Short mmCIF file of C-alpha atoms in Angstrom, two decimals:
data_model
loop_
_atom_site.label_atom_id
_atom_site.label_comp_id
_atom_site.label_asym_id
_atom_site.label_seq_id
_atom_site.Cartn_x
_atom_site.Cartn_y
_atom_site.Cartn_z
CA MET A 298 25.07 -15.60 -0.24
CA GLN A 299 24.95 -11.54 0.07
CA ALA A 300 26.28 -10.54 3.04
CA LEU A 301 22.81 -8.63 4.93
CA THR A 302 23.75 -5.24 4.34
CA LEU A 303 22.48 -2.07 3.01
CA ALA A 304 22.42 -3.10 -0.45
CA HIS A 305 20.46 -7.34 0.17
CA PRO A 306 16.18 -6.84 -0.77
CA ALA A 307 15.60 -8.84 2.66
CA ILE A 308 16.30 -5.66 4.94
CA GLN A 309 15.71 -2.38 2.09
CA SER A 310 13.05 -3.76 2.10
CA GLY A 311 12.22 -5.32 5.79
CA ILE A 312 14.36 -4.23 8.34
CA VAL A 313 15.16 -0.33 7.46
CA PRO A 314 11.94 0.47 6.08
CA PHE A 315 10.36 -0.45 9.82
CA ALA A 316 12.95 0.34 11.57
CA VAL A 317 12.56 4.10 9.35
CA SER A 318 8.97 4.16 10.07
CA ILE A 319 8.78 2.68 13.72
CA LEU A 320 11.34 6.11 15.14
CA ILE A 321 9.50 8.51 13.16
CA LEU A 322 6.16 7.11 14.58
CA PHE A 323 7.75 8.12 18.54
CA LEU A 324 9.96 10.77 17.71
CA ALA A 325 7.62 12.66 15.90
CA ARG A 326 4.87 12.59 18.32
CA PRO A 327 4.02 17.01 18.27
CA LEU A 328 2.20 15.86 14.91
CA GLY A 329 0.35 14.35 16.44
CA PRO A 330 -2.15 11.80 14.25
CA ALA A 331 0.49 13.01 11.60
CA ARG A 332 2.38 11.02 11.85
CA TRP A 333 1.52 7.97 11.32
CA GLY A 334 1.39 8.74 7.40
CA LEU A 335 4.12 10.87 7.98
CA ALA A 336 5.74 7.01 9.67
CA VAL A 337 4.69 5.16 6.68
CA VAL A 338 5.46 7.08 3.53
CA ALA A 339 9.08 7.83 5.72
CA GLY A 340 9.20 4.17 5.51
CA PHE A 341 8.18 2.62 2.06
CA LEU A 342 10.23 6.27 0.40
CA VAL A 343 13.14 5.13 2.34
CA THR A 344 13.12 1.39 1.05
CA ALA A 345 12.93 3.47 -2.77
CA VAL A 346 15.41 5.51 -2.60
CA LEU A 347 18.19 1.60 -1.64
CA ALA A 348 16.65 0.07 -4.53
CA MET A 349 16.39 2.87 -7.54
CA GLY A 350 18.68 5.81 -5.51
CA VAL A 351 17.70 9.33 -5.17
CA GLN A 352 17.10 10.43 -9.27
CA LEU A 353 14.50 11.48 -10.90
CA THR A 354 15.59 11.24 -14.72
CA PRO A 355 14.93 9.69 -16.72
CA LEU A 356 10.45 9.91 -15.76
CA THR A 357 9.78 6.22 -15.15
CA SER A 358 6.78 4.58 -14.75
CA THR A 359 8.54 3.42 -10.69
CA ARG A 360 9.23 7.12 -9.51
CA ARG A 361 6.16 8.09 -11.27
CA LEU A 362 4.90 5.98 -8.64
CA LEU A 363 7.04 7.35 -6.31
CA ILE A 364 6.54 10.83 -6.74
CA LEU A 365 2.42 10.37 -6.29
CA VAL A 366 2.68 7.73 -3.22
CA LEU A 367 5.33 11.28 -1.43
CA ALA A 368 2.37 13.73 -3.20
CA SER A 369 -0.24 11.76 -1.36
CA LEU A 370 0.85 12.40 2.33
CA PRO A 371 -0.52 16.17 2.10
CA VAL A 372 -2.99 15.49 -0.11
CA GLY A 373 -4.52 12.82 3.22
CA LEU A 374 -3.26 16.17 5.16
CA LEU A 375 -5.24 18.40 3.51
CA ALA A 376 -8.43 15.58 3.61
CA GLY A 377 -8.90 15.07 7.04
CA THR A 378 -9.76 18.42 7.59
CA LEU A 379 -12.48 17.48 4.94
CA GLY A 380 -14.01 15.74 7.44
CA ARG A 381 -15.96 12.18 7.20
CA SER A 382 -18.01 12.84 4.86
CA ARG A 383 -19.39 11.52 1.31
CA ALA A 384 -17.66 14.02 -0.96
CA ALA A 385 -14.28 13.94 0.37
CA THR A 386 -14.39 10.30 -0.21
CA GLY A 387 -15.45 10.98 -3.49
CA LEU A 388 -13.26 12.96 -4.19
CA LEU A 389 -10.49 10.66 -2.71
CA ALA A 390 -10.93 8.35 -4.93
CA GLY A 391 -10.73 10.36 -7.64
CA LEU A 392 -7.12 11.46 -7.27
CA GLY A 393 -6.55 8.39 -6.93
CA VAL A 394 -7.90 7.63 -10.33
CA ALA A 395 -6.48 10.25 -11.45
CA ALA A 396 -3.10 9.36 -9.59
CA VAL A 397 -3.28 5.33 -10.99
CA LEU A 398 -4.60 7.16 -15.04
CA TRP A 399 -1.19 9.04 -15.17
CA LEU A 400 1.09 5.74 -14.46
CA LEU A 401 -0.23 4.11 -16.94
CA TYR A 402 -0.67 6.51 -19.30
CA PRO A 403 3.12 6.09 -21.87
CA ILE A 404 1.69 2.64 -22.19
CA LEU A 405 -1.70 2.92 -22.72
CA ILE A 406 -1.46 5.34 -25.44
CA ARG A 407 0.12 2.78 -27.00
CA ARG A 408 -2.33 0.17 -26.53
CA GLU A 409 -5.72 -0.97 -28.43
CA LEU A 410 -8.91 0.95 -27.04
CA LEU A 411 -10.08 -2.71 -25.73
CA ASP A 412 -6.48 -2.72 -23.41
CA VAL A 413 -6.91 1.54 -22.57
CA VAL A 414 -10.87 0.65 -21.33
CA LEU A 415 -9.53 -2.82 -19.69
CA LEU A 416 -6.58 -1.50 -18.32
CA GLY A 417 -7.23 1.60 -17.70
CA GLY A 418 -10.28 1.10 -16.07
CA GLY A 419 -10.14 -2.13 -14.02
CA CYS A 420 -6.95 -0.20 -11.97
CA SER A 421 -8.98 2.50 -11.80
CA ILE A 422 -11.45 1.02 -9.89
CA PHE A 423 -9.75 -1.20 -8.16
CA VAL A 424 -7.03 2.27 -6.45
CA GLY A 425 -10.77 3.89 -6.55
CA TRP A 426 -12.20 0.91 -4.18
CA LEU A 427 -9.21 0.87 -2.29
CA VAL A 428 -9.15 4.23 -1.22
CA VAL A 429 -12.73 4.28 -0.43
CA ALA A 430 -12.21 1.35 1.36
CA MET A 431 -9.04 2.26 3.66
CA ASP A 432 -11.70 5.61 4.00
CA THR A 433 -14.77 3.92 5.89
CA LEU A 434 -12.01 2.76 8.40
CA LEU A 435 -11.65 5.86 9.54
CA GLY A 436 -12.16 5.94 13.61
CA ARG A 437 -11.14 1.61 14.17
CA ALA A 438 -6.95 2.71 14.06
CA GLY A 439 -6.81 -0.73 14.79
CA ALA A 440 -8.18 -1.92 11.81
CA VAL A 441 -6.14 1.04 9.54
CA ALA A 442 -3.04 -0.55 11.39
CA GLY A 443 -3.69 -4.46 10.69
CA GLY A 444 -5.75 -4.03 7.55
CA GLY A 445 -2.41 -1.78 6.09
CA THR A 446 0.08 -4.23 7.29
CA VAL A 447 -1.92 -7.03 5.34
CA LEU A 448 -2.22 -4.81 2.29
CA GLY A 449 0.87 -3.93 1.70
CA PHE A 450 2.23 -7.80 2.50
CA ALA A 451 0.33 -9.16 0.69
CA THR A 452 1.22 -6.60 -2.53
CA GLY A 453 4.39 -6.79 -2.14
CA ILE A 454 4.71 -10.77 -2.22
CA SER A 455 2.46 -10.84 -5.16
CA VAL A 456 4.00 -8.97 -7.32
CA LEU A 457 7.02 -9.90 -6.55
CA LEU A 458 5.92 -13.91 -7.58
CA GLY A 459 4.32 -11.60 -10.31
CA ALA A 460 7.94 -11.59 -11.24
CA SER A 461 9.09 -7.77 -10.21
CA ALA A 462 11.52 -7.36 -7.84
CA LEU A 463 11.77 -4.43 -7.73
CA LEU A 464 7.61 -3.79 -7.27
CA GLY A 465 7.64 -6.60 -5.06
CA GLN A 466 10.37 -4.69 -2.58
CA LEU A 467 8.02 -1.39 -2.71
CA GLY A 468 4.39 -3.80 -1.30
CA LEU A 469 6.11 -5.65 0.91
CA ALA A 470 9.00 -1.89 1.99
CA LEU A 471 4.76 -0.68 2.62
CA GLY A 472 3.46 -3.51 4.71
CA ALA A 473 6.67 -3.32 7.14
CA ALA A 474 6.00 0.00 7.12
CA ALA A 475 2.57 -0.27 8.04
CA ALA A 476 3.31 -2.85 10.52
CA ALA A 477 5.12 0.09 13.20
CA PRO A 478 1.88 1.53 14.04
CA ALA A 479 0.21 -1.55 13.94
CA LEU A 480 2.94 -3.15 16.58
CA ALA A 481 2.58 0.31 18.36
CA ILE A 482 -1.46 0.08 18.50
CA LEU A 483 -0.57 -3.40 19.42
CA LEU A 484 1.18 -2.64 22.73
CA GLY A 485 -1.45 -0.17 23.76
CA HIS A 486 -0.46 3.11 22.59
CA SER A 487 -3.24 5.46 21.21
CA ILE A 488 -2.91 6.45 17.98
CA GLN A 489 -4.99 8.54 15.74
CA SER A 490 -5.19 7.25 12.47
CA THR A 491 -6.53 10.53 10.06
CA ARG A 492 -6.90 10.42 5.89
CA ALA A 493 -2.54 11.23 6.44
CA ALA A 494 -2.29 7.51 6.61
CA THR A 495 -5.20 5.20 5.02
CA PHE A 496 -5.11 7.92 1.97
CA PRO A 497 -1.42 7.13 1.26
CA VAL A 498 -1.78 3.11 1.96
CA ALA A 499 -4.35 2.73 0.48
CA LEU A 500 -2.78 4.70 -3.09
CA ALA A 501 0.48 2.61 -2.85
CA ALA A 502 -0.71 -0.29 -2.60
CA GLY A 503 -3.38 0.35 -5.84
CA LEU A 504 -0.47 2.00 -7.89
CA VAL A 505 2.05 -0.83 -6.85
CA GLY A 506 -0.41 -3.55 -7.73
CA CYS A 507 -1.61 -1.85 -10.39
CA ALA A 508 2.24 -1.64 -12.08
CA GLY A 509 2.18 -5.54 -11.12
CA LEU A 510 -0.31 -6.23 -13.44
CA VAL A 511 0.71 -3.60 -16.67
CA PHE A 512 4.19 -4.21 -16.19
CA ALA A 513 4.79 -7.10 -14.83
CA LYS A 514 3.13 -10.89 -14.61
CA LEU A 515 0.99 -10.20 -11.74
CA PRO A 516 -2.82 -11.93 -12.20
CA TRP A 517 -5.78 -9.09 -12.88
CA PHE A 518 -7.57 -11.79 -10.70
CA SER A 519 -5.26 -11.17 -8.16
CA LEU A 520 -6.76 -8.05 -7.58
CA PRO A 521 -9.97 -8.42 -6.59
CA CYS A 522 -8.55 -10.47 -4.05
CA LEU A 523 -6.53 -7.77 -2.63
CA ALA A 524 -9.19 -5.26 -3.19
CA ALA A 525 -11.01 -7.84 -0.53
CA VAL A 526 -8.26 -7.54 2.29
CA PRO A 527 -9.52 -3.91 3.28
CA LEU A 528 -13.54 -5.27 2.80
CA LEU A 529 -13.24 -7.97 5.55
CA ALA A 530 -11.24 -5.45 7.82
CA ALA A 531 -14.12 -4.02 8.37
CA VAL A 532 -15.49 -6.36 10.14
CA PRO A 533 -16.57 -5.20 13.49
CA ARG A 534 -14.42 -6.89 16.17
CA PRO A 535 -16.27 -9.33 19.04
CA GLY A 536 -17.56 -7.25 22.01
CA ALA A 537 -15.26 -9.52 23.67
CA ILE A 538 -11.33 -8.65 22.14
CA PRO A 539 -10.05 -5.91 23.95
CA LYS A 540 -9.79 -2.84 21.77
CA ARG A 541 -6.53 -2.51 21.00
CA LEU A 542 -6.33 -6.42 19.57
CA ASP A 543 -8.39 -4.82 17.39
CA VAL A 544 -5.27 -4.66 14.48
CA VAL A 545 -5.07 -8.55 15.70
CA TRP A 546 -8.50 -9.13 14.72
CA SER A 547 -8.75 -7.04 10.81
CA GLY A 548 -4.85 -8.60 10.01
CA VAL A 549 -6.52 -11.96 10.52
CA LEU A 550 -9.07 -11.14 8.67
CA GLY A 551 -7.43 -9.71 5.69
CA LEU A 552 -5.43 -12.37 6.46
CA VAL A 553 -8.09 -14.74 3.77
CA PRO A 554 -8.81 -12.82 0.69
CA ALA A 555 -4.39 -12.29 1.55
CA ALA A 556 -3.41 -15.66 1.71
CA ALA A 557 -5.77 -16.30 -2.10
CA ALA A 558 -4.04 -13.58 -4.66
CA VAL A 559 -0.33 -14.96 -3.44
CA LEU A 560 -1.92 -18.26 -3.87
CA LEU A 561 -3.38 -17.51 -7.22
CA THR A 562 -0.18 -15.21 -8.66
CA TRP A 563 2.07 -18.44 -7.25
CA TRP A 564 -0.01 -20.17 -9.04
CA VAL A 565 0.24 -18.59 -12.23
CA ALA A 566 3.68 -16.82 -12.12
CA GLY A 567 5.15 -19.26 -10.05
CA GLY A 568 8.79 -18.72 -8.20
CA VAL A 569 10.16 -15.61 -7.13
CA PRO A 570 12.60 -13.63 -9.75
CA MET A 571 16.03 -13.67 -7.94
#
């Protein structure tokens, strides 16, 4: 049995990103709301470094994904200064589409026109939708935390079942890192949600899902299920439920399409790649 060290996938994609995220969340309080996004992105990237190393060449699709997730944090910070408007949301969605096209470009240029339209168009819609859906949760920190955590874990498990251990690790790391602010909110800590949190989570989940579709065996119909997670998380909580439990309310609702994505992938792709 593999020893439970930093080399163990469960440690790399679960405990480490959660620990890094929660550490940054509380040590970086002077940064204000920006610490949420920093904590999640840092937890995600630490797992990537442990699993892949720090080398950025050759520029593989996975390394492109990591560069895009890293860039999403300053983009989210800048977008947060634009205020809540349709124009700002549309701009972020457009950047998400550009990101997925840059990620898939090496594959798309070798495909037939129909495949380019289906893969490029479908993944663009998926990522753009996730960006918009997560953006609509702004103002509800619990919904952002609960929905983002479920989205990350569901993406990771689905992609793992879709025969990509590395991408699955990255998705699980996203869920674990997003679980840190979710736990903090559940325990009563006040953390403001901004685009520095919503945009990186949406982009990372979207890119990992698209990469699983194109480079592994994730079935296409798992993506609409994943896309429904923030949609369900956006359902307003009943007034009888305390505000700090909004994270639980949104997470439980998001589990419905998340479970569908996992079960459909399991049905099509089979067991976990080991």
